[in-house]
Amino acid sequence: MSEKTLEAVNQPKRSSPRVEAYKAFWKRLRKNKAAVVGGFFILLFIVVSIVGPWLTTYDPTEVVVLNKLQPPSAEHWFGTDNFGRDIFTRIIHGMSLTLQVGFLSVGMGGSIGVVLGIVSGYYGGKIDTIIMRVMDVLLAFPGILLALAIVSVLGGSLTNVIIAVSIFSVPAFARIVRGSTLTVRKLEYIDAVRALGASDFRIIFKHILPNVMSPIIVQATLRIATAVLTASGLSFLGLGAQPPAPEWGAMLNDGRTYMTTAPHIILFPGIMIVLVVLAFNIFGDGLRDALDPKMNR
């Protein structure tokens, strides 16, 4: 066996650039302790939303008048509300509703916004002008007011809240993706791929979209926190999930009459909203730093 062959055999195999990029990303993410904590809580919330309802012993909607307004105890960890329902059970069941609103609304709004942003940035011209002016109109309204107007027209329900939050999430994704697309489309390899005869569809979804995923992921994570907060606010106003659904914003609305006599009714749902929003915000900030190597130089 020749020396060159021996060197080739003994030489360690190199990972692909994509694998190396993933390893570098995880290394930077692990260094951000706050992001790790936020990610841990997000995973915990997801697991609890799936497994929790099967482990609770009380019915989240059953009215037990004799048990109403009981303080936290060994029997009822978070106490009971004005209808005698176990608050801990309702919070566990409400977690799946909260995460459902966050993930579905951002998924729907993000998908539409990404497509509009890439098309606007790639083609430019009149298409870009029309799409961006529509986005400007949507951005002219504060998010909560736009969602409030949409739900007021469609009617109060959890489905309509998801639709409303999806609509006001579109402009943020569209603008971010458009800006990234304008940068990527000017690169030489895009011209080379186009010269080889690749279609616009292939260029957009095979070569441009993968290169603009970093800001999309970060924006989606941060947007989930906004979606949860908006959905809770709409439910608090009576325009979101309808009774007796154990949605946290609706629980705050039910308990505001008893703020002085039984503050535990609003304390625990409020704490859970804060924890979920904080976890997604912290994790989103960590993702932004980890996906942008310039932040670590």
Short mmCIF file of C-alpha atoms in Angstrom, two decimals:
data_model
loop_
_atom_site.label_atom_id
_atom_site.label_comp_id
_atom_site.label_asym_id
_atom_site.label_seq_id
_atom_site.Cartn_x
_atom_site.Cartn_y
_atom_site.Cartn_z
CA MET A 1 0.00 0.00 0.00
CA SER A 2 1.46 3.36 -1.03
CA GLU A 3 2.20 6.23 1.38
CA LYS A 4 -0.55 8.37 -0.18
CA THR A 5 -3.06 5.59 0.36
CA LEU A 6 -2.02 5.22 4.00
CA GLU A 7 -2.33 8.96 4.55
CA ALA A 8 -5.81 8.94 3.02
CA VAL A 9 -6.88 6.07 5.28
CA ASN A 10 -5.43 7.60 8.46
CA GLN A 11 -6.76 11.07 7.76
CA PRO A 12 -9.90 11.78 9.87
CA LYS A 13 -13.09 12.24 7.94
CA ARG A 14 -14.28 15.82 7.72
CA SER A 15 -17.89 16.66 8.31
CA SER A 16 -19.86 18.47 5.64
CA PRO A 17 -20.07 22.28 5.88
CA ARG A 18 -23.73 22.00 6.85
CA VAL A 19 -22.94 19.67 9.77
CA GLU A 20 -20.11 21.95 10.90
CA ALA A 21 -22.49 24.92 10.78
CA TYR A 22 -25.02 23.07 12.96
CA LYS A 23 -22.31 22.15 15.47
CA ALA A 24 -21.13 25.76 15.66
CA PHE A 25 -24.73 26.90 16.12
CA TRP A 26 -25.39 24.52 19.04
CA LYS A 27 -22.08 25.48 20.62
CA ARG A 28 -22.97 29.17 20.54
CA LEU A 29 -26.50 28.48 21.77
CA ARG A 30 -25.28 26.43 24.75
CA LYS A 31 -23.07 29.31 25.83
CA ASN A 32 -26.15 31.49 26.28
CA LYS A 33 -27.42 30.28 29.66
CA ALA A 34 -30.60 32.35 29.49
CA ALA A 35 -31.50 30.81 26.12
CA VAL A 36 -30.91 27.32 27.50
CA VAL A 37 -33.23 28.04 30.42
CA GLY A 38 -35.84 29.50 28.07
CA GLY A 39 -35.61 26.48 25.78
CA PHE A 40 -35.94 24.13 28.75
CA PHE A 41 -39.13 25.83 29.90
CA ILE A 42 -40.56 25.76 26.37
CA LEU A 43 -39.95 22.01 26.16
CA LEU A 44 -41.46 21.62 29.63
CA PHE A 45 -44.59 23.54 28.61
CA ILE A 46 -44.98 21.42 25.48
CA VAL A 47 -44.62 18.17 27.42
CA VAL A 48 -47.06 19.34 30.11
CA SER A 49 -49.61 20.42 27.47
CA ILE A 50 -49.49 16.91 25.97
CA VAL A 51 -49.19 14.72 29.06
CA GLY A 52 -50.67 16.95 31.77
CA PRO A 53 -54.38 16.61 30.95
CA TRP A 54 -54.08 12.82 31.30
CA LEU A 55 -52.61 13.12 34.81
CA THR A 56 -55.09 15.57 36.36
CA THR A 57 -57.85 14.19 38.57
CA TYR A 58 -60.45 16.98 38.27
CA ASP A 59 -62.67 18.00 35.40
CA PRO A 60 -61.62 21.48 34.22
CA THR A 61 -65.20 22.50 33.42
CA GLU A 62 -67.15 20.78 36.22
CA VAL A 63 -68.96 23.25 38.49
CA VAL A 64 -68.83 22.41 42.20
CA VAL A 65 -70.54 25.27 44.03
CA LEU A 66 -69.64 23.94 47.48
CA ASN A 67 -65.92 24.27 46.68
CA LYS A 68 -65.92 27.78 45.24
CA LEU A 69 -63.24 30.33 46.14
CA GLN A 70 -61.16 27.90 48.19
CA PRO A 71 -57.55 29.03 48.79
CA PRO A 72 -54.57 26.89 47.72
CA SER A 73 -54.39 23.67 49.72
CA ALA A 74 -53.12 20.10 49.52
CA GLU A 75 -56.36 19.10 47.78
CA HIS A 76 -56.46 22.04 45.38
CA TRP A 77 -52.88 23.22 44.78
CA PHE A 78 -53.86 26.53 43.19
CA GLY A 79 -57.24 26.81 44.90
CA THR A 80 -60.63 26.95 43.20
CA ASP A 81 -62.42 29.66 41.24
CA ASN A 82 -65.85 31.22 41.69
CA PHE A 83 -67.51 28.12 40.23
CA GLY A 84 -65.59 25.66 42.38
CA ARG A 85 -63.38 24.47 39.52
CA ASP A 86 -59.82 23.41 40.30
CA ILE A 87 -57.51 26.18 39.03
CA PHE A 88 -54.45 23.94 38.70
CA THR A 89 -56.39 21.55 36.44
CA ARG A 90 -57.69 24.43 34.35
CA ILE A 91 -54.20 25.86 33.92
CA ILE A 92 -52.82 22.49 32.79
CA HIS A 93 -55.65 22.05 30.27
CA GLY A 94 -55.37 25.69 29.21
CA MET A 95 -51.68 25.30 28.38
CA SER A 96 -52.50 23.30 25.26
CA LEU A 97 -54.93 26.02 24.14
CA THR A 98 -52.33 28.73 24.70
CA LEU A 99 -49.57 26.92 22.79
CA GLN A 100 -52.02 25.96 20.06
CA VAL A 101 -52.85 29.62 19.46
CA GLY A 102 -49.18 30.58 19.49
CA PHE A 103 -47.87 27.91 17.14
CA LEU A 104 -50.81 27.80 14.72
CA SER A 105 -51.20 31.56 14.34
CA VAL A 106 -47.46 32.15 13.84
CA GLY A 107 -47.22 29.15 11.52
CA MET A 108 -50.04 30.42 9.32
CA GLY A 109 -49.03 34.08 9.39
CA GLY A 110 -45.34 33.26 8.99
CA SER A 111 -45.94 31.02 5.97
CA ILE A 112 -47.93 33.71 4.16
CA GLY A 113 -45.49 36.44 5.16
CA VAL A 114 -42.45 34.45 4.01
CA VAL A 115 -43.95 33.77 0.59
CA LEU A 116 -44.98 37.39 0.13
CA GLY A 117 -41.60 38.65 1.31
CA ILE A 118 -39.60 36.41 -1.01
CA VAL A 119 -41.80 37.16 -4.01
CA SER A 120 -41.61 40.90 -3.28
CA GLY A 121 -37.84 40.93 -2.84
CA TYR A 122 -37.08 38.60 -5.75
CA TYR A 123 -39.23 40.16 -8.46
CA GLY A 124 -39.27 43.79 -7.29
CA GLY A 125 -41.01 46.38 -9.46
CA LYS A 126 -44.77 46.74 -9.27
CA ILE A 127 -45.18 43.44 -7.42
CA ASP A 128 -42.86 44.70 -4.69
CA THR A 129 -44.66 48.04 -4.51
CA ILE A 130 -48.14 46.51 -4.22
CA ILE A 131 -47.17 43.93 -1.59
CA MET A 132 -45.24 46.39 0.54
CA ARG A 133 -47.98 49.02 0.45
CA VAL A 134 -50.47 46.45 1.69
CA MET A 135 -48.03 45.51 4.45
CA ASP A 136 -47.65 49.19 5.34
CA VAL A 137 -51.42 49.49 5.75
CA LEU A 138 -51.45 46.52 8.14
CA LEU A 139 -48.45 47.87 10.04
CA ALA A 140 -50.19 51.23 10.47
CA PHE A 141 -52.42 49.60 13.09
CA PRO A 142 -51.02 48.40 16.43
CA GLY A 143 -51.13 44.60 16.50
CA ILE A 144 -53.62 44.25 19.34
CA LEU A 145 -55.98 46.82 17.78
CA LEU A 146 -55.85 45.10 14.38
CA ALA A 147 -56.54 41.72 16.00
CA LEU A 148 -59.34 43.30 18.05
CA ALA A 149 -60.96 44.72 14.92
CA ILE A 150 -60.71 41.41 13.05
CA VAL A 151 -62.17 39.38 15.93
CA SER A 152 -64.94 41.95 16.38
CA VAL A 153 -65.96 41.38 12.76
CA LEU A 154 -65.56 37.59 12.75
CA GLY A 155 -66.96 36.99 16.23
CA GLY A 156 -65.45 35.77 19.46
CA SER A 157 -63.92 32.29 19.31
CA LEU A 158 -60.52 30.65 19.59
CA THR A 159 -60.47 29.93 15.85
CA ASN A 160 -61.10 33.57 15.01
CA VAL A 161 -58.36 34.62 17.43
CA ILE A 162 -55.91 32.39 15.56
CA ILE A 163 -57.00 33.96 12.26
CA ALA A 164 -56.68 37.48 13.66
CA VAL A 165 -53.22 36.89 15.14
CA SER A 166 -52.13 35.24 11.88
CA ILE A 167 -53.15 38.28 9.85
CA PHE A 168 -51.31 40.80 12.00
CA SER A 169 -48.21 38.54 12.00
CA VAL A 170 -47.89 38.58 8.21
CA PRO A 171 -46.33 42.08 7.76
CA ALA A 172 -43.47 41.44 10.21
CA PHE A 173 -42.40 38.28 8.39
CA ALA A 174 -42.89 39.82 4.95
CA ARG A 175 -40.65 42.82 5.68
CA ILE A 176 -37.87 40.79 7.29
CA VAL A 177 -37.81 38.19 4.50
CA ARG A 178 -37.95 40.85 1.78
CA GLY A 179 -34.88 42.58 3.19
CA SER A 180 -32.94 39.32 3.39
CA THR A 181 -34.04 38.32 -0.12
CA LEU A 182 -32.83 41.62 -1.58
CA THR A 183 -29.39 40.84 -0.18
CA VAL A 184 -29.24 37.17 -1.23
CA ARG A 185 -30.51 37.65 -4.78
CA LYS A 186 -27.52 39.90 -5.58
CA LEU A 187 -25.00 37.18 -4.79
CA GLU A 188 -22.98 35.70 -7.64
CA TYR A 189 -24.11 32.12 -7.17
CA ILE A 190 -27.74 33.15 -7.76
CA ASP A 191 -26.69 34.61 -11.14
CA ALA A 192 -24.80 31.42 -11.87
CA VAL A 193 -27.79 29.21 -11.08
CA ARG A 194 -30.03 31.43 -13.20
CA ALA A 195 -27.53 31.22 -16.09
CA LEU A 196 -27.67 27.42 -15.89
CA GLY A 197 -31.41 27.61 -16.63
CA ALA A 198 -32.92 27.13 -13.19
CA SER A 199 -36.55 28.26 -12.88
CA ASP A 200 -37.62 31.06 -10.56
CA PHE A 201 -39.43 28.54 -8.37
CA ARG A 202 -36.27 26.50 -7.94
CA ILE A 203 -34.12 29.55 -7.26
CA ILE A 204 -36.56 30.92 -4.68
CA PHE A 205 -37.24 27.77 -2.69
CA LYS A 206 -33.97 25.87 -3.14
CA HIS A 207 -31.36 28.63 -3.07
CA ILE A 208 -32.87 31.78 -1.52
CA LEU A 209 -35.22 30.42 1.16
CA PRO A 210 -32.57 28.27 2.94
CA ASN A 211 -30.31 31.33 3.15
CA VAL A 212 -32.94 33.53 4.80
CA MET A 213 -34.14 30.98 7.36
CA SER A 214 -32.16 32.41 10.29
CA PRO A 215 -34.19 35.63 10.68
CA ILE A 216 -37.38 33.68 10.02
CA ILE A 217 -36.69 31.26 12.89
CA VAL A 218 -35.84 34.07 15.28
CA GLN A 219 -38.89 36.12 14.30
CA ALA A 220 -41.17 33.08 14.65
CA THR A 221 -39.93 32.36 18.17
CA LEU A 222 -40.38 35.95 19.30
CA ARG A 223 -43.72 36.20 17.52
CA ILE A 224 -45.13 33.24 19.45
CA ALA A 225 -44.70 35.24 22.65
CA THR A 226 -46.59 38.15 21.08
CA ALA A 227 -49.32 35.80 19.84
CA VAL A 228 -49.81 34.28 23.31
CA LEU A 229 -50.03 37.73 24.89
CA THR A 230 -52.47 38.98 22.23
CA ALA A 231 -54.69 35.90 22.48
CA SER A 232 -54.80 36.20 26.27
CA GLY A 233 -55.71 39.88 25.95
CA LEU A 234 -58.55 39.14 23.54
CA SER A 235 -59.86 36.37 25.78
CA PHE A 236 -59.68 38.73 28.75
CA LEU A 237 -61.92 41.12 26.80
CA GLY A 238 -64.36 38.29 26.10
CA LEU A 239 -63.50 38.06 22.38
CA GLY A 240 -61.34 34.94 22.50
CA ALA A 241 -62.01 31.52 23.96
CA GLN A 242 -65.55 31.34 25.29
CA PRO A 243 -66.60 29.88 28.68
CA PRO A 244 -66.12 27.32 30.03
CA ALA A 245 -62.86 26.87 28.05
CA PRO A 246 -59.87 26.99 30.45
CA GLU A 247 -57.99 29.70 28.55
CA TRP A 248 -55.70 31.77 30.76
CA GLY A 249 -56.90 35.17 29.55
CA ALA A 250 -60.51 34.12 30.10
CA MET A 251 -59.58 32.90 33.59
CA LEU A 252 -58.20 36.36 34.37
CA ASN A 253 -61.46 37.88 33.17
CA ASP A 254 -63.51 35.54 35.37
CA GLY A 255 -61.42 36.31 38.44
CA ARG A 256 -61.10 40.09 38.25
CA THR A 257 -64.25 40.53 40.36
CA TYR A 258 -62.57 38.59 43.17
CA MET A 259 -59.16 40.31 43.10
CA THR A 260 -59.40 41.42 46.73
CA THR A 261 -61.28 38.49 48.26
CA ALA A 262 -59.62 35.63 46.33
CA PRO A 263 -56.50 36.92 44.55
CA HIS A 264 -55.30 33.38 43.77
CA ILE A 265 -57.89 33.18 40.98
CA ILE A 266 -55.95 35.67 38.85
CA LEU A 267 -52.48 35.15 40.36
CA PHE A 268 -51.67 31.75 38.89
CA PRO A 269 -53.02 32.30 35.34
CA GLY A 270 -51.17 35.61 35.27
CA ILE A 271 -47.91 33.98 36.36
CA MET A 272 -48.25 31.31 33.66
CA ILE A 273 -48.79 33.91 30.92
CA VAL A 274 -45.68 35.77 32.10
CA LEU A 275 -43.60 32.57 32.18
CA VAL A 276 -44.59 31.44 28.69
CA VAL A 277 -44.02 34.87 27.13
CA LEU A 278 -40.71 35.30 28.96
CA ALA A 279 -39.48 31.83 27.94
CA PHE A 280 -40.12 32.43 24.23
CA ASN A 281 -38.60 35.92 24.34
CA ILE A 282 -35.42 34.75 26.09
CA PHE A 283 -35.06 31.75 23.79
CA GLY A 284 -35.65 33.94 20.74
CA ASP A 285 -32.90 36.33 21.83
CA GLY A 286 -30.56 33.38 22.28
CA LEU A 287 -31.41 32.04 18.83
CA ARG A 288 -30.69 35.44 17.31
CA ASP A 289 -27.23 35.52 18.87
CA ALA A 290 -26.47 31.90 17.98
CA LEU A 291 -27.59 32.22 14.35
CA ASP A 292 -25.57 35.38 13.81
CA PRO A 293 -21.84 34.62 14.19
CA LYS A 294 -21.07 38.36 14.12
CA MET A 295 -22.68 38.67 17.57
CA ASN A 296 -19.95 36.43 19.02
CA ARG A 297 -16.86 38.04 17.55
#
